[in-house]
Short mmCIF file of C-alpha atoms and ligand atoms in Angstrom, two decimals:
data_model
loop_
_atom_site.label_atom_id
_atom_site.label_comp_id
_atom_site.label_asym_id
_atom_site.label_seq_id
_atom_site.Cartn_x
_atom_site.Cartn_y
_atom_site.Cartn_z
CA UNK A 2 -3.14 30.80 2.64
CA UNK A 3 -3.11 32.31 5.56
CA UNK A 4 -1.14 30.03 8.19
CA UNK A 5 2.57 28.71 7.21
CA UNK A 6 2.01 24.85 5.79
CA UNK A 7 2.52 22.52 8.21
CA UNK A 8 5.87 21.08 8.11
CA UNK A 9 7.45 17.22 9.16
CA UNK A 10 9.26 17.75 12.46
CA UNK A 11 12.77 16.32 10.49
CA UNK A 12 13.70 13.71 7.91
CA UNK A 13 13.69 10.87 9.48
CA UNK A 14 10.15 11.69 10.86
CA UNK A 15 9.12 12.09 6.94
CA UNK A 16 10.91 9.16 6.30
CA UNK A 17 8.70 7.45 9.42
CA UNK A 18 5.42 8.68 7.84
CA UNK A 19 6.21 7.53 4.12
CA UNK A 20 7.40 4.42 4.89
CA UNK A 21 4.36 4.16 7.44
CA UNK A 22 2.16 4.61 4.58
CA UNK A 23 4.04 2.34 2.16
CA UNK A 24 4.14 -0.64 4.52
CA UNK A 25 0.90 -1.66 4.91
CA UNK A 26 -1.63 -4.56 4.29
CA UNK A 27 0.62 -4.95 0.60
CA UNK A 28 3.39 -6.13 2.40
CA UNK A 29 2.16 -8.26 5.04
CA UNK A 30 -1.25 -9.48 3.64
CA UNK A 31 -0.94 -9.24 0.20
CA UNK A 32 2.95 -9.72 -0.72
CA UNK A 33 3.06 -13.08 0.77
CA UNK A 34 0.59 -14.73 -1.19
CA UNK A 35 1.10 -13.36 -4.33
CA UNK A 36 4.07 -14.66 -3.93
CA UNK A 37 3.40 -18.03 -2.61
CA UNK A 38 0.79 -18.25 -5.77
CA UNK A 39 3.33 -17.69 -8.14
CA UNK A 40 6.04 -19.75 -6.74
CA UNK A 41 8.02 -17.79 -4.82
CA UNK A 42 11.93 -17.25 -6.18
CA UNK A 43 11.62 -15.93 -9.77
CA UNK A 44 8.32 -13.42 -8.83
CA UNK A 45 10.19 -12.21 -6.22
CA UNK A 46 13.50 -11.20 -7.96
CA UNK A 47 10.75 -9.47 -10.95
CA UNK A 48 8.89 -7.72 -8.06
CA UNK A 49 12.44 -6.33 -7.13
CA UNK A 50 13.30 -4.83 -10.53
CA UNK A 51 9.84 -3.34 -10.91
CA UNK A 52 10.12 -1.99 -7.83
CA UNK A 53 13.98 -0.59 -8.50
CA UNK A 54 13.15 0.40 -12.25
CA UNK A 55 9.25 1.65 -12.11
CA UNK A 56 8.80 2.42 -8.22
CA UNK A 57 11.10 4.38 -7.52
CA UNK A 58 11.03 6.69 -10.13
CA UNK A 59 7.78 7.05 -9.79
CA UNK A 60 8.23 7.60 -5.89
CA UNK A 61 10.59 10.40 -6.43
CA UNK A 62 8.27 12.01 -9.39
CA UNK A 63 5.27 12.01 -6.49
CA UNK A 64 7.47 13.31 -3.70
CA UNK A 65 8.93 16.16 -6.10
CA UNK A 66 5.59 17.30 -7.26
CA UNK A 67 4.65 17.39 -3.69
CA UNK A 68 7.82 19.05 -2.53
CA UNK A 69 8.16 21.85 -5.46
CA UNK A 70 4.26 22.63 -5.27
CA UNK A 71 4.21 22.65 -1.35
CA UNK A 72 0.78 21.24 -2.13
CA UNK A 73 -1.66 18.15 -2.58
CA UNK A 74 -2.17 16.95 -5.40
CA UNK A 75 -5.17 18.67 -6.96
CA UNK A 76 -3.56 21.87 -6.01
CA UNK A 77 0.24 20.60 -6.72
CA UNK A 78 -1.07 19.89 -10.83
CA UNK A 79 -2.39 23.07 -10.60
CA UNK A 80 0.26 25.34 -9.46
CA UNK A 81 2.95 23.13 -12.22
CA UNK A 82 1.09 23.56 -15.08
CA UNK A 83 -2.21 26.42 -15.04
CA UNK A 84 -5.49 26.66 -14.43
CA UNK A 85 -7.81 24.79 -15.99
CA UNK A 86 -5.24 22.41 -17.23
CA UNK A 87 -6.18 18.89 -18.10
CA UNK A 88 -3.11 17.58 -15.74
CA UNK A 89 -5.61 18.73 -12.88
CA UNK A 90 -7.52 15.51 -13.74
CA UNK A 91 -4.68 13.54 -12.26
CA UNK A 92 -5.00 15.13 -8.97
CA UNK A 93 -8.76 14.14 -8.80
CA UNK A 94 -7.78 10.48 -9.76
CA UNK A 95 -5.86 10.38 -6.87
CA UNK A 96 -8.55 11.99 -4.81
CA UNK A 97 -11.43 9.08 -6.18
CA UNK A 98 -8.55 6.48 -5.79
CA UNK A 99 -7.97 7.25 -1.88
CA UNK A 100 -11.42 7.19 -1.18
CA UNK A 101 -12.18 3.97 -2.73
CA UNK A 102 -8.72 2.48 -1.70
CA UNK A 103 -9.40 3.36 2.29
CA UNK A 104 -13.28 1.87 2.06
CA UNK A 105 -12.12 -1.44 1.27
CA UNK A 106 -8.80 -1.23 3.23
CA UNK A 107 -10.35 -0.67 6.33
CA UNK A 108 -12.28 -3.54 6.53
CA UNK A 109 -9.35 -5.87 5.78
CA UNK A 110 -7.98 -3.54 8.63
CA UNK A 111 -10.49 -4.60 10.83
CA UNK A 112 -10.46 -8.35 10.48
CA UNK A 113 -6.96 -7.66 12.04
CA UNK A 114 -8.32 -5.72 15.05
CA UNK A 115 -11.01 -8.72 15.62
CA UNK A 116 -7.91 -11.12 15.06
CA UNK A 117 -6.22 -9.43 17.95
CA UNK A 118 -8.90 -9.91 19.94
CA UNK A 119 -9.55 -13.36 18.90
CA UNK A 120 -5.89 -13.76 19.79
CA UNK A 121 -5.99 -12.00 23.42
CA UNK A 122 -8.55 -14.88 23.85
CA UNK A 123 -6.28 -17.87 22.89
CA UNK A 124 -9.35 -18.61 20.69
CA UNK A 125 -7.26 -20.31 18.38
CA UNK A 126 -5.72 -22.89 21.20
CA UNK A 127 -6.91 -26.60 20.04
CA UNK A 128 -8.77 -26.15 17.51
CA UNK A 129 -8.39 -27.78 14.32
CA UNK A 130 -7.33 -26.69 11.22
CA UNK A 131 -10.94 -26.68 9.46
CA UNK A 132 -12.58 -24.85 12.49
CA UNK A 133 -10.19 -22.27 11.80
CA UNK A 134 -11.03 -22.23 8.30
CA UNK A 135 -14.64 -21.84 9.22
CA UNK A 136 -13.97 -19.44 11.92
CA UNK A 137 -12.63 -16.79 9.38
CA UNK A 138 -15.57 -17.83 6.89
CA UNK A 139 -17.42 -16.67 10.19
CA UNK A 140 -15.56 -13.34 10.89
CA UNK A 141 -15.88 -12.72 6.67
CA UNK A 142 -19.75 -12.99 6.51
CA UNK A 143 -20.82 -11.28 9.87
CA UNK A 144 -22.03 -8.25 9.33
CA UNK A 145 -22.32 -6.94 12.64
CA UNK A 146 -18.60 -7.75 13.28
CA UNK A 147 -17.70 -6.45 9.91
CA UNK A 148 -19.00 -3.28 10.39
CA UNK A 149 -18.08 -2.61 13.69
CA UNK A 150 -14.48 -2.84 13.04
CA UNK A 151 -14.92 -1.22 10.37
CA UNK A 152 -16.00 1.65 11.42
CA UNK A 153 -13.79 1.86 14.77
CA UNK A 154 -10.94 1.75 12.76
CA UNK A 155 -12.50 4.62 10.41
CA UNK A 156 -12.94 6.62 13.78
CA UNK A 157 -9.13 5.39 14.87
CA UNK A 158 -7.89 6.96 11.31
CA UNK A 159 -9.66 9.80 11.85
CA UNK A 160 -8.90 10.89 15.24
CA UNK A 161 -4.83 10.61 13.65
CA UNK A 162 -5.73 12.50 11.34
CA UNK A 163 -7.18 15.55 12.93
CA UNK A 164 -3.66 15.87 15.11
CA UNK A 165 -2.31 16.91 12.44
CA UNK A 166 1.22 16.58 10.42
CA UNK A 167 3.59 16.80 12.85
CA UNK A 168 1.40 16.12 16.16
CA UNK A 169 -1.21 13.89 14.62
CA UNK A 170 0.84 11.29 11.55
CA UNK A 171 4.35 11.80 12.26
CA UNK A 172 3.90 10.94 15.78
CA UNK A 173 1.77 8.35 15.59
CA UNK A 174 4.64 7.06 12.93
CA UNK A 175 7.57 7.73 14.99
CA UNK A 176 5.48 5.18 18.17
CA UNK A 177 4.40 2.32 15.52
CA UNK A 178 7.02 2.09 12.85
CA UNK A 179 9.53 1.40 15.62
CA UNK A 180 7.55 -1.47 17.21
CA UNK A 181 6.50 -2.75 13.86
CA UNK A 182 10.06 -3.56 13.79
CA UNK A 183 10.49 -4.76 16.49
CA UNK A 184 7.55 -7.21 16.46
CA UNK A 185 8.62 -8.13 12.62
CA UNK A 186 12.11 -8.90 14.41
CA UNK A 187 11.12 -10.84 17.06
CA UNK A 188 8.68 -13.24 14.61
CA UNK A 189 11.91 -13.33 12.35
CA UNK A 190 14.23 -14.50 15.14
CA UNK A 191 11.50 -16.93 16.28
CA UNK A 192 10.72 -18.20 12.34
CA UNK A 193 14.74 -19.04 11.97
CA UNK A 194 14.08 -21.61 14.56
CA UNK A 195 11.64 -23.69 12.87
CA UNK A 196 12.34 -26.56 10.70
CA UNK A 197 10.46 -24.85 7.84
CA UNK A 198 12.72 -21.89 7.11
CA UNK A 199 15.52 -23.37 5.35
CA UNK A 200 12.71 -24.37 2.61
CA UNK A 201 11.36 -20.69 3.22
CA UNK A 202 14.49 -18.67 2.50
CA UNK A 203 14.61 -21.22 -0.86
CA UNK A 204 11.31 -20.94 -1.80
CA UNK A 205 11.36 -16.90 -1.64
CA UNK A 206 15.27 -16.42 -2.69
CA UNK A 207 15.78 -19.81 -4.83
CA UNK A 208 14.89 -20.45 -8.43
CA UNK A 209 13.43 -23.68 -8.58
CA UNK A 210 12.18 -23.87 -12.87
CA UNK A 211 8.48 -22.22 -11.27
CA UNK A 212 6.03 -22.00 -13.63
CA UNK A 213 5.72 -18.06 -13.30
CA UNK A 214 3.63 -16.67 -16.11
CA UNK A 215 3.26 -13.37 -18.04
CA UNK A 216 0.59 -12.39 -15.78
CA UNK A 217 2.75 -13.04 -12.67
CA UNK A 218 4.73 -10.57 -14.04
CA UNK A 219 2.51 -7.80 -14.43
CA UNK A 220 1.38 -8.88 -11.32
CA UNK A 221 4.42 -8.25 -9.77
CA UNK A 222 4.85 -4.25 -11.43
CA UNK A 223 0.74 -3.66 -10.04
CA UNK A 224 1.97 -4.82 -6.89
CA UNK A 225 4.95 -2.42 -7.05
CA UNK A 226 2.40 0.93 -7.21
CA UNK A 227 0.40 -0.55 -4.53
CA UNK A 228 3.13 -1.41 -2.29
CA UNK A 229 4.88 1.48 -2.19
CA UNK A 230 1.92 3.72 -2.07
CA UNK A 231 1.83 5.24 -5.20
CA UNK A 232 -0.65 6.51 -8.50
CA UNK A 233 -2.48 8.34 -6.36
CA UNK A 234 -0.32 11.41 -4.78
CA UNK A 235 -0.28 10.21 -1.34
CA UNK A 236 3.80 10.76 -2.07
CA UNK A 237 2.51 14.02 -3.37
CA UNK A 238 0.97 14.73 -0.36
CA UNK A 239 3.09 13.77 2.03
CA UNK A 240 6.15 15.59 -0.04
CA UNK A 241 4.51 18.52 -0.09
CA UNK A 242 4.84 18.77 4.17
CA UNK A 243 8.80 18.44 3.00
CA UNK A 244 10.92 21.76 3.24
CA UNK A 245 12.31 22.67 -0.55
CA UNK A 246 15.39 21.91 -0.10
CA UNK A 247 14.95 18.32 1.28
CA UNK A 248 16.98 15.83 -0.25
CA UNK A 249 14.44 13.98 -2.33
CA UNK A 250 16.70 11.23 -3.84
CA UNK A 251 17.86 10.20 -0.21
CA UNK A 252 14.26 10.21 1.40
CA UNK A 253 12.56 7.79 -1.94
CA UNK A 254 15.52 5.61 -1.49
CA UNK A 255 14.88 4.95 2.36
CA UNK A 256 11.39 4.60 2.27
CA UNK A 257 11.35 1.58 -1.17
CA UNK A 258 14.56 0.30 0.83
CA UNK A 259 12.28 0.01 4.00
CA UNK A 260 9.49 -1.42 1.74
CA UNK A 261 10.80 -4.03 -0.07
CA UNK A 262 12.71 -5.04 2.90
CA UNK A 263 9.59 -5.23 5.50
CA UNK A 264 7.77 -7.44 2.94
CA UNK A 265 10.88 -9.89 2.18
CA UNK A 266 10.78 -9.95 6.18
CA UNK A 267 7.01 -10.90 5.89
CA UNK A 268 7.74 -13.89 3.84
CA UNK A 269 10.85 -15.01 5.88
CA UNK A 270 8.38 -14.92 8.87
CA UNK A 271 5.10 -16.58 7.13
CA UNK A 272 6.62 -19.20 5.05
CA UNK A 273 8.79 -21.11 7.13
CA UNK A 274 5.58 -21.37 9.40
CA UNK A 275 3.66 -22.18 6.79
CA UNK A 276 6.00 -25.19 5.47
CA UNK A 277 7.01 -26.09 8.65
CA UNK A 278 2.78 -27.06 9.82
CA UNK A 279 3.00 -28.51 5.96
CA UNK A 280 0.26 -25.74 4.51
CA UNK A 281 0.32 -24.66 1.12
CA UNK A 282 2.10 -21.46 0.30
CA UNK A 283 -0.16 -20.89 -2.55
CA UNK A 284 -3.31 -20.92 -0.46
CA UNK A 285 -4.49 -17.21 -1.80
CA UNK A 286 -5.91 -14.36 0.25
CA UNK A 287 -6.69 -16.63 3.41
CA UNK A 288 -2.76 -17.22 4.40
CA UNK A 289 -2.84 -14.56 6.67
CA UNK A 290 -6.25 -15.09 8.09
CA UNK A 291 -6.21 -18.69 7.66
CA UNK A 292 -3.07 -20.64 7.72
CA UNK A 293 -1.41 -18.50 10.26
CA UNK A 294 -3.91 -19.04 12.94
CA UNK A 295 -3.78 -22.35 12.23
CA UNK A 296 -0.02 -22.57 12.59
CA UNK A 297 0.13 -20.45 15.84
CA UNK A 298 -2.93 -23.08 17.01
CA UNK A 299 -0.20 -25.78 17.10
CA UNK A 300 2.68 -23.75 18.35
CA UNK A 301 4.15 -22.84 22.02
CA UNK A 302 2.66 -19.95 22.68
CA UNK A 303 0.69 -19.42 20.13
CA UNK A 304 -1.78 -16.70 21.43
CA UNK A 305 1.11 -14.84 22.47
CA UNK A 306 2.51 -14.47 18.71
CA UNK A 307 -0.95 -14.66 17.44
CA UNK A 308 -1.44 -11.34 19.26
CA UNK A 309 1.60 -9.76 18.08
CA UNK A 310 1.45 -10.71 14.81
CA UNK A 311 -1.92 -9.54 14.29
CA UNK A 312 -1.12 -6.18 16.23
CA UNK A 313 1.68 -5.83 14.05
CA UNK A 314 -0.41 -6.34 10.88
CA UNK A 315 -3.01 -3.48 12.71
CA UNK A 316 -0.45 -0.77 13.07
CA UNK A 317 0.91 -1.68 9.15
CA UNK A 318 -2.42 -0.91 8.15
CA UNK A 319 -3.32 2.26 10.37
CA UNK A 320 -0.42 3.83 9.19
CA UNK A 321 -1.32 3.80 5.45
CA UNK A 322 -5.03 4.45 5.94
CA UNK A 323 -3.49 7.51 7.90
CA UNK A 324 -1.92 8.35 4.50
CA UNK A 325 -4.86 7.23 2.36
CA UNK A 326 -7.57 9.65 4.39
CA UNK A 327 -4.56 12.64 4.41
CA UNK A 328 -4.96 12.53 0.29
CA UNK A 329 -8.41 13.22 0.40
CA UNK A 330 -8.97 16.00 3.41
CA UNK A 331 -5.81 17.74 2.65
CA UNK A 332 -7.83 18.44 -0.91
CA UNK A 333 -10.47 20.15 1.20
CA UNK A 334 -7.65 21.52 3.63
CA UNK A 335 -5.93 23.17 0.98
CA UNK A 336 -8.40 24.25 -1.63
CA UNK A 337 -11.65 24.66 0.17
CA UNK A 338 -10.14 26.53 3.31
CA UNK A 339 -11.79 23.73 5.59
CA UNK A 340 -10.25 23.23 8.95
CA UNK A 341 -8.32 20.10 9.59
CA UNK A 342 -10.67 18.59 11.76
CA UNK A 343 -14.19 19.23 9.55
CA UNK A 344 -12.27 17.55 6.88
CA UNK A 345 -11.20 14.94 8.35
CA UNK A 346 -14.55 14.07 10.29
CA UNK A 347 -16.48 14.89 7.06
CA UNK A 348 -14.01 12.96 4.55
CA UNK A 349 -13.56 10.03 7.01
CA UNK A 350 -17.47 9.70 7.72
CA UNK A 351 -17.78 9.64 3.95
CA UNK A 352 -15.64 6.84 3.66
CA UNK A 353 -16.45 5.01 6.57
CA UNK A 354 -20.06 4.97 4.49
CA UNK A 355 -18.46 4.17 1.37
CA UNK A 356 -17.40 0.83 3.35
CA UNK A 357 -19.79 -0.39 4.39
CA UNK A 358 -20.99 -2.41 1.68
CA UNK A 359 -17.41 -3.72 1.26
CA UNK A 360 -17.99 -4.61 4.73
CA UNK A 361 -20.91 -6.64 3.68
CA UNK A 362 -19.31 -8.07 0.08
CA UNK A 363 -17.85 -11.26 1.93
CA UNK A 364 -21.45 -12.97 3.19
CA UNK A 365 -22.51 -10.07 5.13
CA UNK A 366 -25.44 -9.11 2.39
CA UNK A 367 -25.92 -11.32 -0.61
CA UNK A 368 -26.38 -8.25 -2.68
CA UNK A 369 -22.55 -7.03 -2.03
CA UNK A 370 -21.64 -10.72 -2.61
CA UNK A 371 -22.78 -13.75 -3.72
CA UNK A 372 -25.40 -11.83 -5.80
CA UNK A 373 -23.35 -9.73 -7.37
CA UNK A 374 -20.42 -11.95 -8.06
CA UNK A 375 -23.37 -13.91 -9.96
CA UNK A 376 -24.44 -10.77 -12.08
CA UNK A 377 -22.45 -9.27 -15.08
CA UNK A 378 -19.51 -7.87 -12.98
CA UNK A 379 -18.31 -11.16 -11.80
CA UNK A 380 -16.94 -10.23 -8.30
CA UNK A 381 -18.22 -9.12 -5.07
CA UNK A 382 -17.73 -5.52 -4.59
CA UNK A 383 -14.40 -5.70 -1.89
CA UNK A 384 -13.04 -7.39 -5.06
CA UNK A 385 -14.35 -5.05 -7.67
CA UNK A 386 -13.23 -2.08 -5.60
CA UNK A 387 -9.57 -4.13 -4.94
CA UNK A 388 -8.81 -4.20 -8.65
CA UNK A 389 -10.74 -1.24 -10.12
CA UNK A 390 -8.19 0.54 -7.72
CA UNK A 391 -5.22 -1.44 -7.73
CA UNK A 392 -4.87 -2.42 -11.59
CA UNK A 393 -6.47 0.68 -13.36
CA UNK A 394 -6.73 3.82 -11.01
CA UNK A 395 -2.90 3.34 -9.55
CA UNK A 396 -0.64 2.62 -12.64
CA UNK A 397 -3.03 5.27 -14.39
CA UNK A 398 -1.98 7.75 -12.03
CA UNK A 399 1.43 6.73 -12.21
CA UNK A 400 1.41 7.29 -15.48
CA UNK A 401 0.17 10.87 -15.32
CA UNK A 402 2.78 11.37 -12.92
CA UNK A 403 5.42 10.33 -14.69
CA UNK A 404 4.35 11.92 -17.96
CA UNK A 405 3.62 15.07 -16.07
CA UNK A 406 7.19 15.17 -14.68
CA UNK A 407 9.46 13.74 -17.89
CA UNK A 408 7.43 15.83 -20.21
CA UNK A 409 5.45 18.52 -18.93
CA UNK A 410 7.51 19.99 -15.90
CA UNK A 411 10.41 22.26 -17.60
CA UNK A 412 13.73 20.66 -18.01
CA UNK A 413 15.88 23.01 -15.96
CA UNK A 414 12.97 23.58 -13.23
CA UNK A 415 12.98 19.70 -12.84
CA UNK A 416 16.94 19.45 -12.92
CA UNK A 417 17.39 21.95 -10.08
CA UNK A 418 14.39 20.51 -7.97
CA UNK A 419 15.80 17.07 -8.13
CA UNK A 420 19.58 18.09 -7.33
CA UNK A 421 18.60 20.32 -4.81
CA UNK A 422 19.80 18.91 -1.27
CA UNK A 423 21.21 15.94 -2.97
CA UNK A 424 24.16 13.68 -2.77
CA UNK A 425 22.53 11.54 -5.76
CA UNK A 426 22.56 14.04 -8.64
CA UNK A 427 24.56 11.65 -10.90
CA UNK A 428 20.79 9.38 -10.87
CA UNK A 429 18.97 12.60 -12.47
CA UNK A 430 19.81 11.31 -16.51
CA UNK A 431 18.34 8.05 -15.59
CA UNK A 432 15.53 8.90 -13.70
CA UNK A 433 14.10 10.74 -16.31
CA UNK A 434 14.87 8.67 -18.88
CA UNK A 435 13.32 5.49 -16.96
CA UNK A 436 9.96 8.15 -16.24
CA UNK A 437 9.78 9.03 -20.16
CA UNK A 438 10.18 5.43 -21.73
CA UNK A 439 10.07 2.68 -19.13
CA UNK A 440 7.22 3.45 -17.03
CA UNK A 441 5.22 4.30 -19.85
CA UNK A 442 5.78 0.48 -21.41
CA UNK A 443 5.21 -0.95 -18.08
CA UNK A 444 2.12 0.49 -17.17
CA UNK A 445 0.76 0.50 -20.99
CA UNK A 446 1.61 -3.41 -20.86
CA UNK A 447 -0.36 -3.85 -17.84
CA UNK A 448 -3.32 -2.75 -19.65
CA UNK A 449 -3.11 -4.17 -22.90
CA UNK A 450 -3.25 -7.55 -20.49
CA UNK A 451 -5.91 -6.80 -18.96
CA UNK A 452 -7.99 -6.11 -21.96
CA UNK A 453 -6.84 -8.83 -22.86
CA UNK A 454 -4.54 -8.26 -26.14
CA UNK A 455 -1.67 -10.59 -25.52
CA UNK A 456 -4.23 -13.26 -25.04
CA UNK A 457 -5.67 -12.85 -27.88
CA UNK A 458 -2.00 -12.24 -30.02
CA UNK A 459 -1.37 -15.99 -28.58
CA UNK A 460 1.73 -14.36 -26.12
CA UNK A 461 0.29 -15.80 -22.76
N1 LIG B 528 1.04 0.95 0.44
C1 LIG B 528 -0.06 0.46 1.21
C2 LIG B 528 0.12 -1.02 1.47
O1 LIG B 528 1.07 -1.62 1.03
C3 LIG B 528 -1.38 0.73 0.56
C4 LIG B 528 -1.58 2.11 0.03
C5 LIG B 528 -1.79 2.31 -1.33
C6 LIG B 528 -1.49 3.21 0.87
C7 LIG B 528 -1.91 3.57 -1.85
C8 LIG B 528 -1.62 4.49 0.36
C9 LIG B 528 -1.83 4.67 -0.99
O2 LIG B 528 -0.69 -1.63 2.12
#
């Protein structure tokens, strides 16, 4: 190579960037009604030990791939094992798994961006709670309005992109982490007031006898890689713009901290809305869509926190798209010589392709939807793209990466790397013990579920 690699302008602008990419649609959209579908209390305290006991390790295998290889992943399996290794495999994964990942996400993305504008036009002011229901059955099947925001959020992702490390993501995630705090603050503050968040805080921090089951569990630990943005070496890739002597341990602690605490902070802001216009927590996919816009319909205000709440929910997902399109051009970046900007255009455009029929799975065209949630795969193809990704590709490549690291990197290479720059080098024992035998039964559980073996053994 024939330029330096581009470097994060300090820690905490790393810091900024990861966390950017971990906090995203998982926490806000997603986190909330998992849990409000399996009851709240009981899933949440599970999530919180996968995240501790699986996550994290994992996180700090990605970022010290990333930071000993100085290079994405394809590249990063490459340069810790040899040429023509099979490990190399696990850097493509991650490749395919961005690409299909950002496709889908970017829609969801979108509905957001026509929410804010729906929002701007106090469009939700008077109506009643079934013409809001209908209104997002609306936004779902339009194709036109699918695709359009679709695509100018594609073009948004991109343009972030082609800045650049320093002048491109870690500036946009030094302007819109900050106010995603603030704006998560402010809905907190206001969601303490309501009559529905002493039922809230219970419902997410009380055990109340809920009828969790197995699957909620492994729920919970797929949730975990999503969440925090890993399986797929965008921790790789983003570690890799680290300096070597970065202090690994510190940096994977702030950014699950961050995490888990931003999507806590989601429930203690939708819930006690939620119970206080008597909705049902458990109302799926729609509760952010749905039930939200309903509430803020009956509120003080409510175009005004309609607005930021959906702007807030925009930024969470720009900056992991950011992350999700970095994966896939830094591979062309790095190993194919192309410049930034022709990678990002050309990988961006690709995906922004690859959308479209996810754009079109919720109504839009009956043969992304209705048709082919009637044919042998079962689900529309947002769906089929949602869990190919999020319950095979991900704790796959988790796996990898935490075989790769407990078993393949050599022990005193991996003991220096992970002490160097360190205040936590008492965690190293543990870490790699949780990486050789934990994560392994974790993610090999998920997957006997899912083929269903405990069914059939009777254990679920
Ligand atoms: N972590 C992001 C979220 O919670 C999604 C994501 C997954 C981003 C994988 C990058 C890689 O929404």
């Amino acid at each position: 190579m024939t330029t330096p690699r581009a470097q994060w302008g300090s820690r905490l602008g790393f810091i900024l960037a990861a966390s950017g990419s971990a906090v995203g649609l998982g926490n806000i959209w997603k986190f909330p009604y998992i849990t409000g579908e399996n009851g709240g209390g009981l899933f949440v305290l599970i999530y919180l030990v996968c995240i501790a006991l699986i996550g994290l390790p994992i996180m700090m295998a990605e970022i010290f791939i990333g930071r000993e290889s100085q290079c994405s992943p394809v590249g990063a399996f490459r340069s810790l094992s040899k040429r023509g290794s099979p490990w190399i495999l696990s850097g493509w994964l991650g490749v395919a798994t961005g690409l299909f990942i950002l496709s889908f996400y970017a829609v969801v993305a979108g509905w957001s961006m026509h929410y804010i504008v729906l929002s701007l036009a106090n469009s939700f002011d008077g109506k009643s709670p079934d013409d809001i229901n209908a209104m997002f059955g609306d936004v779902a099947s339009s194709a036109s309005i699918n695709v359009g925001w679709h695509l100018a959020f594609m073009a948004i992702t991109i343009a972030i992109v082609i800045g650049g490390i320093k002048t491109g993501i870690e500036r946009a995630a030094r302007i819109l982490m900050p106010l995603l705090f603030v704006m998560l603050i402010a809905m907190l503050i206001r969601a303490t007031t309501t009559s529905g968040f002493p039922r809230a805080f219970n419902f997410v921090f009380g055990f109340h006898n809920e009828d969790l089951t197995a699957t909620g569990v492994l729920e919970a630990l797929g949730h975990a890689f999503f969440t925090l943005s890993l399986g797929m070496g965008a921790m790789i890739t983003y570690g890799s713009y680290l300096k070597r002597n970065d202090d690994l341990v510190g940096v994977s602690l702030a950014v699950s901290v961050l995490d888990t605490l931003v999507a806590l902070l989601a429930c203690l802001v939708l819930f006690p809305i939620v119970f206080t216009h008597d909705m049902e927590p458990g109302s799926g996919p729609g509760l952010v869509f749905q039930s939200m816009p309903i509430a803020f319909s009956q509120m003080a205000g409510g175009g005004i926190w309609a607005t930021i709440f959906f702007v807030l929910l925009f930024f969470a997902a720009l900056t992991s798209a950011i992350s999700l399109l970095e994966v896939v051009a830094s591979y062309f970046i790095d190993e194919r010589n192309w410049p930034r900007w022709t990678a990002a255009v050309v990988c961006g455009g690709f995906i922004a392709l690859l959308g479209v029929p996810s754009a079109l799975a919720n109504g839009g065209a009956a043969l992304f939807s209705s048709d082919m949630a009637a044919g042998p795969i079962g689900k529309d193809w947002m769906t089929m793209l949602d869990d190919l990704t999020s319950q095979w590709m991900l704790p796959l490549g988790g796996l990898f990466i935490a075989m790769f690291v407990a078993w393949r990197v050599g022990g005193a290479a991996r003991e220096k790397g992970f002490k160097n720059g360190t205040r936590f080098s008492a965690m190293y024992g543990g870490w790699v013990f949780l990486l050789r035998y934990l994560v392994p039964i974790g993610v090999l559980a998920v997957f006997l579920n899912k083929i269903g073996v405990f069914a059939k053994l009777g254990w679920m």
